[in-house]
Structure formats: structure tokens, C-alpha cells
Coordinates of C-alpha atoms in Angstrom, one line a residue:
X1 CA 31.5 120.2 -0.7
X2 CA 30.1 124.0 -1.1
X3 CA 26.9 124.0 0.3
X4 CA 24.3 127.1 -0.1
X5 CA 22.5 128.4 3.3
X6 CA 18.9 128.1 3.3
X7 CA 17.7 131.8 4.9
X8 CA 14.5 132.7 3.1
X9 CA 11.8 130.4 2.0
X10 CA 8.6 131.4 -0.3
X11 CA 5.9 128.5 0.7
X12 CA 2.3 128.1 -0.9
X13 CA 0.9 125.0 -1.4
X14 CA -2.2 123.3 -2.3
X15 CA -1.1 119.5 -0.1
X16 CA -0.6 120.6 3.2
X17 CA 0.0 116.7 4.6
X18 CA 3.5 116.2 6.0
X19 CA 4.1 119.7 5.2
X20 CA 3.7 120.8 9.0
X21 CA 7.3 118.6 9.6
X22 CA 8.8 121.0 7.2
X23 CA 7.8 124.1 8.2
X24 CA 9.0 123.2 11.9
X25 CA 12.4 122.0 10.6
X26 CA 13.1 125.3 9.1
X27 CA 12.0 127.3 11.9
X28 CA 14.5 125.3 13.7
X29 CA 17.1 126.1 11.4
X30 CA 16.2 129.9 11.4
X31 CA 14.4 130.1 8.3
X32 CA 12.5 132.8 7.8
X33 CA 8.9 132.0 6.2
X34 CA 7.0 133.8 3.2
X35 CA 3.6 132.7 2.7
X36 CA 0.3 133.0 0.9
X37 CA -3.2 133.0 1.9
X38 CA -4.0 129.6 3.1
X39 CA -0.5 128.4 3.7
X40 CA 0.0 131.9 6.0
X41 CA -2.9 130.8 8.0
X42 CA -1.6 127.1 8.3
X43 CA 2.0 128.4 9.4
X44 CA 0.8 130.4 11.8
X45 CA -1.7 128.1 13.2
X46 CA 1.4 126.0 13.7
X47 CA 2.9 128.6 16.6
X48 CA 5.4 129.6 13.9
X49 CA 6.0 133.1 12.5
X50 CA 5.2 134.1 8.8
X51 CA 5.1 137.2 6.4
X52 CA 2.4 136.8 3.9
X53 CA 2.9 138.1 0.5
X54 CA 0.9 140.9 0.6
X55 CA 3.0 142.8 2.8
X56 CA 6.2 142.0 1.1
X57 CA 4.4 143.6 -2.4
X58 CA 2.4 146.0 -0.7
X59 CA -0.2 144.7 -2.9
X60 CA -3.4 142.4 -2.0
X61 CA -4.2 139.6 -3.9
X62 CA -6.6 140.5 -7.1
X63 CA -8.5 139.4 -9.6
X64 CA -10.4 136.6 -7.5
X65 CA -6.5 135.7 -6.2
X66 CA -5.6 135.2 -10.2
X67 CA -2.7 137.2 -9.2
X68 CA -0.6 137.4 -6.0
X69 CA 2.9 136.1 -6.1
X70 CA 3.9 137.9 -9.9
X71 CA 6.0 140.8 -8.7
X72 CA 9.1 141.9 -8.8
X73 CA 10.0 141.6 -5.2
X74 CA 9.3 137.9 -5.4
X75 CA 10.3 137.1 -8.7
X76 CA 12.9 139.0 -8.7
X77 CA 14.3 137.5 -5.0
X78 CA 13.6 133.8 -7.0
X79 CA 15.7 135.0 -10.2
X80 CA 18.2 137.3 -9.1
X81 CA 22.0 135.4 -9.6
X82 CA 23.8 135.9 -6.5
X83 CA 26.9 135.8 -8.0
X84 CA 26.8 138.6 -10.8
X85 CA 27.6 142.0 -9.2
X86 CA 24.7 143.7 -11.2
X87 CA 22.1 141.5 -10.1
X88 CA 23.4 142.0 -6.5
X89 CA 23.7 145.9 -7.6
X90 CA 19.7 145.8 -8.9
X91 CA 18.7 143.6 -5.3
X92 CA 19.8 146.7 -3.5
X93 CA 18.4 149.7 -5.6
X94 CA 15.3 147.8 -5.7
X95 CA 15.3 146.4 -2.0
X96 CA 14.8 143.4 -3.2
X97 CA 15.4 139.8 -0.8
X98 CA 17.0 136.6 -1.7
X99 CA 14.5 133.8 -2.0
X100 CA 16.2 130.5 -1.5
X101 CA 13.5 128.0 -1.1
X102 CA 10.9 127.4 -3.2
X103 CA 8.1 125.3 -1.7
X104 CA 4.7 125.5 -4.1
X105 CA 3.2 122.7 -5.7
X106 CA -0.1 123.7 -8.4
X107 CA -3.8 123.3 -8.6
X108 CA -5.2 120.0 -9.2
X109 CA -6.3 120.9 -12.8
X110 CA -6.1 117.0 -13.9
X111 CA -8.4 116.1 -10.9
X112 CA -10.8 118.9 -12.0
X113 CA -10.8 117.5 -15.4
X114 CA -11.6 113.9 -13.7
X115 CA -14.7 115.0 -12.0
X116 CA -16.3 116.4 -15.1
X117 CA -16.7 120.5 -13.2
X118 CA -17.5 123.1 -15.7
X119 CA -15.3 124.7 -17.7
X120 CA -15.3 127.8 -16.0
X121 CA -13.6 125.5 -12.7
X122 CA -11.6 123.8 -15.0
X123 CA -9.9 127.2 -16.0
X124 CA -10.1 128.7 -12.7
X125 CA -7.4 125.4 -12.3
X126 CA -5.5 126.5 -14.3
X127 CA -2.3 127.4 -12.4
X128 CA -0.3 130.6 -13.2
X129 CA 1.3 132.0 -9.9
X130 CA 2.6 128.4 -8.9
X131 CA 4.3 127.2 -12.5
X132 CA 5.7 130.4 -12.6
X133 CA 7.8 130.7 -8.8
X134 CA 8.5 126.6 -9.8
X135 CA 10.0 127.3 -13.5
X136 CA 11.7 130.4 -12.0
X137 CA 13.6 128.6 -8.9
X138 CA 14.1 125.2 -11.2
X139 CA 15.9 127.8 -13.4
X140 CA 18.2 129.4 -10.8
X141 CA 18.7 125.8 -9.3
X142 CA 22.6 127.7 -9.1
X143 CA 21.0 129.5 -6.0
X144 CA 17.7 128.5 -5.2
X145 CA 16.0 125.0 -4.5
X146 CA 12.9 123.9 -5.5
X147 CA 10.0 121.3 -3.8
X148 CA 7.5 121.4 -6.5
X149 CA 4.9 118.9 -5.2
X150 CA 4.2 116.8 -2.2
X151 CA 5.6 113.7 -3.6
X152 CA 9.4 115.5 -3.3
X153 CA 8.0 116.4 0.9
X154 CA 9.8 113.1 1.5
X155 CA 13.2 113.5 -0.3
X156 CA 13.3 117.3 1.0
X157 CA 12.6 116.5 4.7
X158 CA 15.6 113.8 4.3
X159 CA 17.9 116.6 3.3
X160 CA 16.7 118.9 5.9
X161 CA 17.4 116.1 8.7
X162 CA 20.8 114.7 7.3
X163 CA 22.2 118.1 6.8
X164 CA 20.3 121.2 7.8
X165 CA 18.9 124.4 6.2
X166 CA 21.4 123.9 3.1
X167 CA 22.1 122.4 -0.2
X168 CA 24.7 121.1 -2.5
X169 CA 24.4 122.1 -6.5
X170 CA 24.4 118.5 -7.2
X171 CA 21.0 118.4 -4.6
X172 CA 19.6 121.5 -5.8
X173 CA 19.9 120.1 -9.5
X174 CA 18.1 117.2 -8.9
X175 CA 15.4 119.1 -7.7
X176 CA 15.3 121.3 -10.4
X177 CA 14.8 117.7 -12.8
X178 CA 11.9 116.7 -10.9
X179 CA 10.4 120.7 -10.8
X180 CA 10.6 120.6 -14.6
X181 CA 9.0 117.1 -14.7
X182 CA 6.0 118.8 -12.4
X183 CA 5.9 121.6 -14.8
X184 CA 6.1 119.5 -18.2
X185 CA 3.2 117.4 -16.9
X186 CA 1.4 119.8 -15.7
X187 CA 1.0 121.8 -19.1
X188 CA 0.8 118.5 -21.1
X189 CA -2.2 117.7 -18.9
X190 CA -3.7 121.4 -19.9
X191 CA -2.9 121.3 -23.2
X192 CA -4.5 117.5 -23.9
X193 CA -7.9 119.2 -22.3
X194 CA -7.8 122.0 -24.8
X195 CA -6.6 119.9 -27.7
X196 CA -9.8 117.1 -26.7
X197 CA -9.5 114.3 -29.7
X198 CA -8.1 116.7 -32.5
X199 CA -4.6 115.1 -32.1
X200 CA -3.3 118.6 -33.4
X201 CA 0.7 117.5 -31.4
X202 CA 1.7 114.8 -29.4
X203 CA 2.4 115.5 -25.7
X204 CA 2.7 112.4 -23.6
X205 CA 3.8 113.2 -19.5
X206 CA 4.2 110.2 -17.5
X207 CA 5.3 109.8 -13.7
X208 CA 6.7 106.7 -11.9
X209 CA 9.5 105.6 -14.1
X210 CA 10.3 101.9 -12.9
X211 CA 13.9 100.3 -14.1
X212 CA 13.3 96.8 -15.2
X213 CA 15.3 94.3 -15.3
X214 CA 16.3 94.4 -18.9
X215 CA 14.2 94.9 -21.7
X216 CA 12.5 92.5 -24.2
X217 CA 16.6 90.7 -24.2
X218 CA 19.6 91.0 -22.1
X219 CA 21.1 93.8 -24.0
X220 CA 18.3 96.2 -24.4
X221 CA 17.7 98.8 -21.5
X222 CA 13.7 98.3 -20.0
X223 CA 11.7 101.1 -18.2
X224 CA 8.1 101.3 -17.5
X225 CA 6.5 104.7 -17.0
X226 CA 3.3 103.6 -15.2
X227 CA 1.3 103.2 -11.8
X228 CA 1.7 99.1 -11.7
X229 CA 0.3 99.3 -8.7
X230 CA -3.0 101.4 -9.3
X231 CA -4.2 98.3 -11.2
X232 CA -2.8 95.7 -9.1
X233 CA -1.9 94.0 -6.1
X234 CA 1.0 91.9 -6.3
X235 CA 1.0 89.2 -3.5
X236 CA 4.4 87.3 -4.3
X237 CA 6.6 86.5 -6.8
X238 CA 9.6 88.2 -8.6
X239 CA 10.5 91.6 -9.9
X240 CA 7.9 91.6 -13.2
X241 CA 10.1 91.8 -16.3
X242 CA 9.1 93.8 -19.7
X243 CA 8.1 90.7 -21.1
X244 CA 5.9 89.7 -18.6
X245 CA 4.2 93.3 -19.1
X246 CA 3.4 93.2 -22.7
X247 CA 1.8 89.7 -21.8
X248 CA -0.1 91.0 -19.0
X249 CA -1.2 94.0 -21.0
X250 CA -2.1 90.9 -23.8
X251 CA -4.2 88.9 -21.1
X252 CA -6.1 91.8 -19.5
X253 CA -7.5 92.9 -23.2
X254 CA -8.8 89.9 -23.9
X255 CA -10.2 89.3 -20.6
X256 CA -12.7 92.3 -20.9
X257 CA -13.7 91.4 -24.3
X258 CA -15.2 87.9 -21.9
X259 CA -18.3 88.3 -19.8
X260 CA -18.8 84.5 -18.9
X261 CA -16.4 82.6 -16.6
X262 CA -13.4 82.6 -18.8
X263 CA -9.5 81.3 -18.1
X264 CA -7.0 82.4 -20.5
X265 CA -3.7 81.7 -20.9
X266 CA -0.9 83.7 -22.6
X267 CA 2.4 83.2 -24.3
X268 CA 4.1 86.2 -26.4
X269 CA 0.9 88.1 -26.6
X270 CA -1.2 85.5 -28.3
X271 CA -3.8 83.4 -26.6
X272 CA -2.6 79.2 -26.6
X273 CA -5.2 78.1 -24.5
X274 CA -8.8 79.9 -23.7
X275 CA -12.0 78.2 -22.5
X276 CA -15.4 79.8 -21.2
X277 CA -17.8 77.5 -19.0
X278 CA -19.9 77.2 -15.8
X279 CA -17.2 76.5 -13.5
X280 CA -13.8 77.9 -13.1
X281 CA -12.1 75.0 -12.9
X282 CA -13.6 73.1 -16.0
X283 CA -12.5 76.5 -17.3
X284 CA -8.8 76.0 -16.4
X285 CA -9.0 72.5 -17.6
X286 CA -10.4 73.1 -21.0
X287 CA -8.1 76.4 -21.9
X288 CA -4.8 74.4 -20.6
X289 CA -6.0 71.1 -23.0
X290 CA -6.0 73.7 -26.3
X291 CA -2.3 73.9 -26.0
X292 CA -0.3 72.3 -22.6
X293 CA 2.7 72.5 -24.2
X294 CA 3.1 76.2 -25.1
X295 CA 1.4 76.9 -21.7
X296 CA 4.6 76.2 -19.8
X297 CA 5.9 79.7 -18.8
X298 CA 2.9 81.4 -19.7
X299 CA 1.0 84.4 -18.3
X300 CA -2.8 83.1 -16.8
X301 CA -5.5 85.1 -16.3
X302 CA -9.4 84.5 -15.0
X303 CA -12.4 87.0 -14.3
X304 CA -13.6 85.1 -11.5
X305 CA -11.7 84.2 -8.4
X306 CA -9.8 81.4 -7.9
X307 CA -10.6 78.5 -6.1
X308 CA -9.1 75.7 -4.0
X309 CA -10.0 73.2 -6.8
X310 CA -8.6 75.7 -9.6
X311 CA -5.1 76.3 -7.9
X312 CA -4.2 72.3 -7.4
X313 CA -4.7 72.3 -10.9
X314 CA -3.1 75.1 -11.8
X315 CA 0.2 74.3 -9.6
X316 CA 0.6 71.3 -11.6
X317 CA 2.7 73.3 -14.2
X318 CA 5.2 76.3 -14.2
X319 CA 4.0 79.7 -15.0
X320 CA 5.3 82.8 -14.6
X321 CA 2.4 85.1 -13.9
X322 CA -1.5 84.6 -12.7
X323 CA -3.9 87.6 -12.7
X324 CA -7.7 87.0 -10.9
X325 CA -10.3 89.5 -9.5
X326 CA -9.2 87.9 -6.1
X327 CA -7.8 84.5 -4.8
X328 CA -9.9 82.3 -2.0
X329 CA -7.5 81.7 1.0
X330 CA -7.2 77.7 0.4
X331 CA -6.1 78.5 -3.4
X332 CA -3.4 80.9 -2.0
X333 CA -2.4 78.4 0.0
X334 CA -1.6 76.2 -2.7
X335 CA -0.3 78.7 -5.4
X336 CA 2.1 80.8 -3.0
X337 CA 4.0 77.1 -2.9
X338 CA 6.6 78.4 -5.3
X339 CA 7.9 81.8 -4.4
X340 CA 8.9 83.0 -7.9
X341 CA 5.6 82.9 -9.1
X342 CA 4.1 86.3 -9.7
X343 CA 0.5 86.4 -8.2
X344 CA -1.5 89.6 -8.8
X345 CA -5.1 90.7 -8.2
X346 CA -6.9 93.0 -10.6
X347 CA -8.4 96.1 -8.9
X348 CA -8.5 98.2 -11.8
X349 CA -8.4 97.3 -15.7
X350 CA -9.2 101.1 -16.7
X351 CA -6.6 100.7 -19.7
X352 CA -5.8 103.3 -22.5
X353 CA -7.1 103.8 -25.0
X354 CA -4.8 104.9 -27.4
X355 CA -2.0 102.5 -28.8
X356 CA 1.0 104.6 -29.3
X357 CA 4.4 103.2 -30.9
X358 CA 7.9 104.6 -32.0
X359 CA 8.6 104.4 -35.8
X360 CA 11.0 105.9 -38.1
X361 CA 11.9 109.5 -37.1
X362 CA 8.3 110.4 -35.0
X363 CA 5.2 107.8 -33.6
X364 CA 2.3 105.9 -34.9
X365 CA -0.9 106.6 -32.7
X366 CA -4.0 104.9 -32.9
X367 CA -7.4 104.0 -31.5
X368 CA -7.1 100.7 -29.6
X369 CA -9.4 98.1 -31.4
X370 CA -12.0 98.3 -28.8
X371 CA -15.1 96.5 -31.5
X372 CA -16.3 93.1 -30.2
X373 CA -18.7 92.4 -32.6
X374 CA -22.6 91.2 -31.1
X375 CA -25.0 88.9 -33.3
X376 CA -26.3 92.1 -34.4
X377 CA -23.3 92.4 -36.6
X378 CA -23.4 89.4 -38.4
X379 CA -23.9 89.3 -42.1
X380 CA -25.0 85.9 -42.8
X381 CA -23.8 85.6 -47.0
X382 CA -24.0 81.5 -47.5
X383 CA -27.5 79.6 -48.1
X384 CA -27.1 78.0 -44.6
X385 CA -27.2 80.2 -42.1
X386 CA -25.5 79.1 -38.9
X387 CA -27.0 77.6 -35.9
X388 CA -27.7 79.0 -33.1
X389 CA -24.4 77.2 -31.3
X390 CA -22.6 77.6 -34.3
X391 CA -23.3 81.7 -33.8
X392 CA -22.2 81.5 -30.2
X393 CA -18.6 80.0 -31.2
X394 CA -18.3 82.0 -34.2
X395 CA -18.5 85.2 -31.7
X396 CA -16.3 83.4 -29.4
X397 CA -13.4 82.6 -31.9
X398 CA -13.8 86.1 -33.5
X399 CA -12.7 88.0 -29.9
X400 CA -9.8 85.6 -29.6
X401 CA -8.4 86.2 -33.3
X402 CA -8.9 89.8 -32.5
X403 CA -6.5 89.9 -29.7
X404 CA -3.7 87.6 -32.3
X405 CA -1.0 88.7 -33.9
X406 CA -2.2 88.3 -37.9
X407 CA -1.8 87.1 -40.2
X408 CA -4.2 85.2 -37.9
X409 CA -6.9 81.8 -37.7
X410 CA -8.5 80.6 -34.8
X411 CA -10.7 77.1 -34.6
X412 CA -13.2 77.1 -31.5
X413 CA -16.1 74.6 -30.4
X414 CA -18.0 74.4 -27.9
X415 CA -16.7 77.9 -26.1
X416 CA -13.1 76.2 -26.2
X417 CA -10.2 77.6 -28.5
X418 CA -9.4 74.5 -30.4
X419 CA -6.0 75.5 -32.3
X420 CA -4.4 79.2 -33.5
X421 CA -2.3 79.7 -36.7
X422 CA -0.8 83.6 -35.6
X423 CA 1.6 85.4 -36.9
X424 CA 2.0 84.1 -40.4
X425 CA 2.8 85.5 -44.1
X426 CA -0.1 84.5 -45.6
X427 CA -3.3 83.2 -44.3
X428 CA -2.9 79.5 -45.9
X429 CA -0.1 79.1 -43.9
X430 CA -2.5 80.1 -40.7
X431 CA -4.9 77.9 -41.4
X432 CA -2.6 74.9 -41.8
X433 CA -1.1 75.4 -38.9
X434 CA -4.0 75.8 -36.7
X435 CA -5.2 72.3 -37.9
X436 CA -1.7 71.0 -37.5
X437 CA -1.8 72.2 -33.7
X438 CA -5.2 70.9 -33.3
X439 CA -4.7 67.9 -34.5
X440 CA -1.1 67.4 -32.5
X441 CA -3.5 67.8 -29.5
X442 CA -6.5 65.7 -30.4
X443 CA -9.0 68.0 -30.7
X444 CA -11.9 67.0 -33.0
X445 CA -12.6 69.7 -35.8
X446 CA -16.3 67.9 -36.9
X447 CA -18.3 70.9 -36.3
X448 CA -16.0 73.5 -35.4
X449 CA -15.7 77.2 -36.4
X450 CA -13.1 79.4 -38.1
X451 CA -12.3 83.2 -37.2
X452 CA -10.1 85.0 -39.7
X453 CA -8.9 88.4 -38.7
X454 CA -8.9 89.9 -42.4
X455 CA -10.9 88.4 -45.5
X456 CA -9.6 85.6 -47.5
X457 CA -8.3 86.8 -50.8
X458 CA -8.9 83.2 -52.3
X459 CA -11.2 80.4 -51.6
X460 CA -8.2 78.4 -50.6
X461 CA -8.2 78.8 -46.9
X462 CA -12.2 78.1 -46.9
X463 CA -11.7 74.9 -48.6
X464 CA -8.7 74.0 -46.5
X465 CA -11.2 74.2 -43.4
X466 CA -14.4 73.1 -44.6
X467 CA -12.3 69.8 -45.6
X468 CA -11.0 69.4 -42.1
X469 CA -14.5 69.6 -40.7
X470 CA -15.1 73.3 -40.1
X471 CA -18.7 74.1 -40.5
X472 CA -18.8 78.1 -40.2
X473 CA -16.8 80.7 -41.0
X474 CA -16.8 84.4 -39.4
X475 CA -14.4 87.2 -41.6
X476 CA -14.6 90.4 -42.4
X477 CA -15.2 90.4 -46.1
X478 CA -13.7 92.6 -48.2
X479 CA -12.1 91.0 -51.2
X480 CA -12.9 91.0 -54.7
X481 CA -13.0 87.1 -54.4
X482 CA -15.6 87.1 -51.4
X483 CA -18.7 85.4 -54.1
X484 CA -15.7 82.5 -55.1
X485 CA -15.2 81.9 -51.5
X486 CA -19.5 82.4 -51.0
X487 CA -20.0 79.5 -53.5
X488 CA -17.1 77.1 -52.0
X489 CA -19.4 77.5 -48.4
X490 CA -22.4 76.9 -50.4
X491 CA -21.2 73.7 -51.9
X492 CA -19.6 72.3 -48.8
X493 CA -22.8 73.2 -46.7
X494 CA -20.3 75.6 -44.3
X495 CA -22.0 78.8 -43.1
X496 CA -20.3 82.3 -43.5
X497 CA -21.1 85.3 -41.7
X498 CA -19.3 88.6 -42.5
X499 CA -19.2 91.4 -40.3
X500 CA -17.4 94.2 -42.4
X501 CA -14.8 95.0 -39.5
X502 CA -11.2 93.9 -40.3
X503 CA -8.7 93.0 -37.3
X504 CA -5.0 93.4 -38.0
X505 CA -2.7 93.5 -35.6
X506 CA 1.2 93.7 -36.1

């Protein structure tokens, strides 16, 4: 295996951590160092010797340091092909050095963006030198090998200890694939900030690819590009599957739309069971009695923290994930019993806010339906207006048939969700089977509320519930049949509200 000496290495950096381990390791090896500015003063700090820049050029840095590495000598040393005789021939006339390493990672424009600085700072972040030495080495990976950020400190400090100052092309290649990735990121971030919410092209950069298991079956091929672990803590369980991720992504946007002490359980991105009360584990108890059976295997989630109480409840049945603010040590106890189960704690639920999906030959992008609708919304349209429980539920039901798949109907009472019809062809078909499943489970319907996630095109559905004891109706109106399904209400004695904002989701 042809391996390529390291003899000449070009280092400025922003990171300096771990970097001191590096810059011994070559001096070991015989490395000579080239440096700028504040790297040159750590180096030498270090007891190890350094030329800066500066005196390679023969030029200082200028322009308020806009400028300092983009010269011939050192581009040229980065760029130069070792093995074509005229770039050998132009290295001599021009006495130009090899430059085999590489080490230079960029400005931290997305952090500067993040702490709202001026736009003057935000420019001044804007890296030119670094992308420049990083795109140039990644490019003549042949020769030259690249660190491009303090995340590849690890795998470069591993080569350097298993086999000295030098590199394979295989190695070198790989480097070059994560210098690009640095670089691609790095002017999608820039690029975003100038764009702002004009949405003029698509550029999407995202680190920490994770393998899954399989995707959504078997025979389809899963990744997640994501920081799982900036938003949680996983205590236990198995390796989280793709499945499990769309149905944690499911749970932890209907969670926020909750401010009360809510349990919510989850099966294939719909809500079967969802309860909000005084105590957690009424909570539990309620959500699980809208729909035991589909609950097996499900995805739970809570905004308050689990109890003793809650868990001996809870390990009564087989789920696959739980998701809580925190856990009190007793209910770990108890829920840590079965080892496959996936137990996470929420630290942060800072999600995105654009939905983004593959179609056809290009993407679909959208706004995520962030609209929970307040009392304020409510268009009362029916001669009875509802009470002032009936209001509460009808708000309820509405932020659990926003987070279903439509064509969608949800029956609540009480701050319980009663029954679900999700994911049918037409909206009679919804509505039948939410009474069906209410019914299969014994849930009274006297008094309860209906939450469509579109208008009703005929009366049909309205009659269908106000016969099985519905007695208000939330939807966003809409149709040219609204005043036929007004009138039904009005002779039935059921209360609609309308609040003009439609929620599909596919």
C-alpha cells in the first residue's frame, strides 16, 4: 500500500481543543509547521517551532486579516500535482513548497447568525481564506490531505498514531468527502441567511448521518440526518427504528400544542388515546381507556414527569417508546423492567419549522401547521352558542384532529379523546368510524363534541353526529353547503363554531 509522506503542514484554526496532541505528533514525526496569526502563537507557545505565513509571502496580513493565506506560494504549494513534470517545473521557477497537510477549519458564521450580531459581524464571518486552502487540498486529495474541522481531530490523530506522518489515497479521499461536506454546509448555511424566507433555491446541509436499521419495511434502506441526541436523552432501550422516529416526531407536535397535564399515546402518527387532567396518572388512565387495543406497541408521551404511580400503570402493557420531561427514580425503577423498551427524556423540542418532502422529479416545502386556534377564533354560526365546557372540548378535539392524518373526525368530552375516524376517503366514512370505535369501547357520546379537520361538503356527517349524541361541532367552514349544514345544527339544538382555518394533512 503506497503511502504519501507528510513533510509540510499549513495549520490555522479557529478550535484549538485537542489540537495541541496534533501539533506534537507531527513535530515528532518531523513535520514542519506553517501557521497563521493565532494558531502561530498557540504552536509556539507549545515549545514547538513555526513559520507564520507572513514570512513565507513576504506579505502581512491586510484588509483587517480579510486576506492572508490567498497567494501563490500557498496556494500554489496546496494545488500544485506532484506528479506532472510542469507543475514540478513551475514549483521550482517560482520557488514554490509542497504543502501536504491541510489543517483549517472556518469561522463560526452559523453561531454568529444564532446570537442575532449585526450584520456587519455576520459578514466579517464570512470565511474566505479557510474555504479556499479546504476546497483546494480536498481537490488535490491525490497529494494533499485535508482536516477541515475539529470533529475530523479524532479520526486524524488515529491515523497519525497507527501509522505516522503519512497517508494512503484511500485515507486521503475520505478526507476529502468529509472536507467537501464542511464546505457544502458551510455555504448552504451563508446562502440560507442571505436568501432569509424568499425560498429563491433549495439548499438543505445536514451532519450526523445515522444508519438505521431498515427503513419504514425490511427492504427499504433508513438514514436519519439529525442530532437525536440534542433533543434527547435515551436512558435504555433498543436501537430507535425509522418508524419509531416519525412517531416520535408525531407525539412531540402534539405535545406542544398541550399546556395542561396531558398523556398521549401514539400509533402510526395519529393519536388513539389522549387525555388532559389534574393528575398524571388519571391522565395515563383516561388517554389508554380511548383506545387499549391499538395502544399496544405504541409510542407514549407526557409533559410532566413521570411518577411511581404512572409507571405501574404504564408497565402493565407493551410499548415501544416513552418520551417525559424527566422520570422520578421509583418510576424508573419500574419502567427500566423490560430492557427493549426505549425510554427518552425531552431536553429540547426546538423542532423545524418547515415540512419538506420528496415528490416527482424535485420537493414539496411547506410551513409546518403551527395555528392552534384560542376562543378568540371561534365563529359561533348556529342559534345555540356552546357552553362554556362545550368550548373547552371543542378546542381540545380541534388540536388532536389537527395532528391526524385526514380525511379526519375526532369525538372528545370532558378533555378526553373519545374515538378518531383518520385517514379516510370521505368524511362520512370518518365519522362512522369514530362512533364505531367509541362505541366498541363504551364511551358515552351524550354531550360530546366533534372536530373536523376540513368543512363538511354536506349535512350528512352533522346529522350522523348530532344523532349519536354530539352536541357541538368545531370546522373550518368553507363550503357552499355550510347554511344546509347551519340549519341541520339549528334543528337538532347542536352548536357549531367555525374558525376559517382548514387542517389537512396527508
Amino acid at each position: 500500500m503506497n503511502k504519501k509522506q507528510i513533510k509540510r503542514a499549513l495549520i490555522s484554526v479557529y478550535h484549538k481543543d485537542r489540537l495541541d496532541a496534533i501539533i506534537k505528533k507531527l513535530h515528532t514525526e518531523g513535520v514542519e509547521l506553517l501557521s497563521t496569526g493565532g494558531t502561530a502563537q498557540f504552536i509556539k507557545q507549545l515549545g514547538v517551532p513555526c513559520r507564520t505565513v507572513e514570512d513565507l509571502t513576504g506579505y502581512p496580513a491586510i484588509f483587517g486579516g480579510r486576506v492572508k493565506t490567498l497567494h501563490p506560494a500557498i496556494m500554489g504549494g496546496i494545488l500544485a500535482r506532484r506528479e506532472i513534470s510542469d507543475d514540478r517545473r513551475q514549483m521550482s521557477e517560482f520557488h514554490i513548497d509542497a504543502i501536504d497537510l491541510v489543517i483549517v477549519d472556518l469561522y463560526p458564521f452559523d453561531r454568529t447568525v444564532k446570537l442575532c450580531a449585526t450584520e456587519d459581524d455576520i459578514i466579517e464571518n464570512i470565511d474566505i481564506g479557510g474555504i479556499s486552502l479546504i476546497r483546494a487540498a480536498a481537490k488535490n486529495f491525490y497529494d494533499v490531505l485535508t482536516v477541515a474541522s475539529q470533529a475530523q481531530y479524532e479520526p486524524f490523530l488515529q491515523l497519525l498514531d497507527e501509522g505516522g506522518a503519512a497517508s494512503t489515497k484511500e485515507e486521503r479521499r475520505w478526507f476529502a468527502k468529509e472536507a467537501f461536506a464542511v464546505s457544502s454546509m458551510y455555504d448552504s448555511l451563508i446562502f440560507n441567511y442571505f436568501d432569509g424566507e424568499n425560498s429563491a433555491a433549495l439548499r438543505i446541509a445536514q451532519n450526523s448521518a445515522k444508519l438505521l436499521r431498515y427503513g419504514e419495511n425490511p427492504h427499504q434502506k433508513g438514514i436519519f440526518f439529525g442530532d437525536f441526541e440534542e433533543m434527547f436523552v435515551q436512558l435504555q432501550g433498543k436501537e430507535i427504528s425509522y418508524n419509531n422516529l416519525l412517531d416520535i416526531d408525531a407525539a412531540l407536535t402534539l405535545i406542544n400544542d398541550f399546556e395542561e397535564v396531558t398523556f398521549a399515546i401514539i400509533k402510526h402518527g395519529n393519536a388513539c388515546g389522549l387525555a388532559s387532567r389534574q393528575t398524571l396518572p388519571q391522565a395515563w388512565k383516561d388517554a389508554l381507556s380511548g383506545d387499549p387495543v391499538s395502544a399496544f406497541g405504541g409510542v407514549l408521551i407526557t409533559n410532566a414527569m413521570v411518577d411511581k404511580l404512572t409507571a405501574e400503570d404504564i408497565n402493565k402493557i407493551f410499548f415501544e417508546v416513552i418520551i417525559a420531561p424527566d422520570y422520578s427514580l421509583e418510576a424508573l425503577e419500574i419502567l427500566t423492567q423490560k430492557k427493549n423498551r426505549i425510554i427518552l427524556i425531552l431536553k429540547d423540542n426546538n423542532l423545524k419549522t418547515k415540512q419538506l418532502r420528496s415528490l416527482l422529479n424535485g420537493f414539496l416545502v411547506q410551513d409546518k401547521d403551527t395555528k392552534t386556534e384560542t376562543a378568540d377564533d371561534l365563529k359561533t354560526v348556529t342559534q345555540r352558542a356552546p357552553t362554556q365546557s362545550e368550548t373547552e372540548d371543542l378546542l381540545f378535539a380541534n388540536k388532536i384532529v389537527k395532528h391526524s392524518k385526514s380525511n379526519a373526525i375526532v369525538l372528545a368530552k370532558g378533555g378526553q379523546l373519545l374515538a378518531s375516524g383518520i385517514g379516510q376517503s370521505s368524511r362520512v366514512d370518518a365519522i362512522e368510524q369514530a362512533i364505531a370505535k367509541a362505541r366498541h369501547f363504551g364511551a358515552s357520546l351524550e354531550g360530546a363534541v366533534m372536530a373536523s379537520d376540513a368543512f363538511f361538503p354536506f349535512p350528512d356527517c352533522v346529522e350522523i353526529a348530532a344523532n349519536a349524541g354530539i352536541k357541538a361541532v368545531i370546522q373550518p367552514g368553507g363550503s357552499i353547503n355550510d347554511q344546509k349544514s347551519i340549519d341541520l345544527c339549528n334543528t337538532k339544538d347542536v352548536a357549531m363554531v367555525i374558525t376559517g382555518f382548514r387542517h389537512f394533512k396527508h
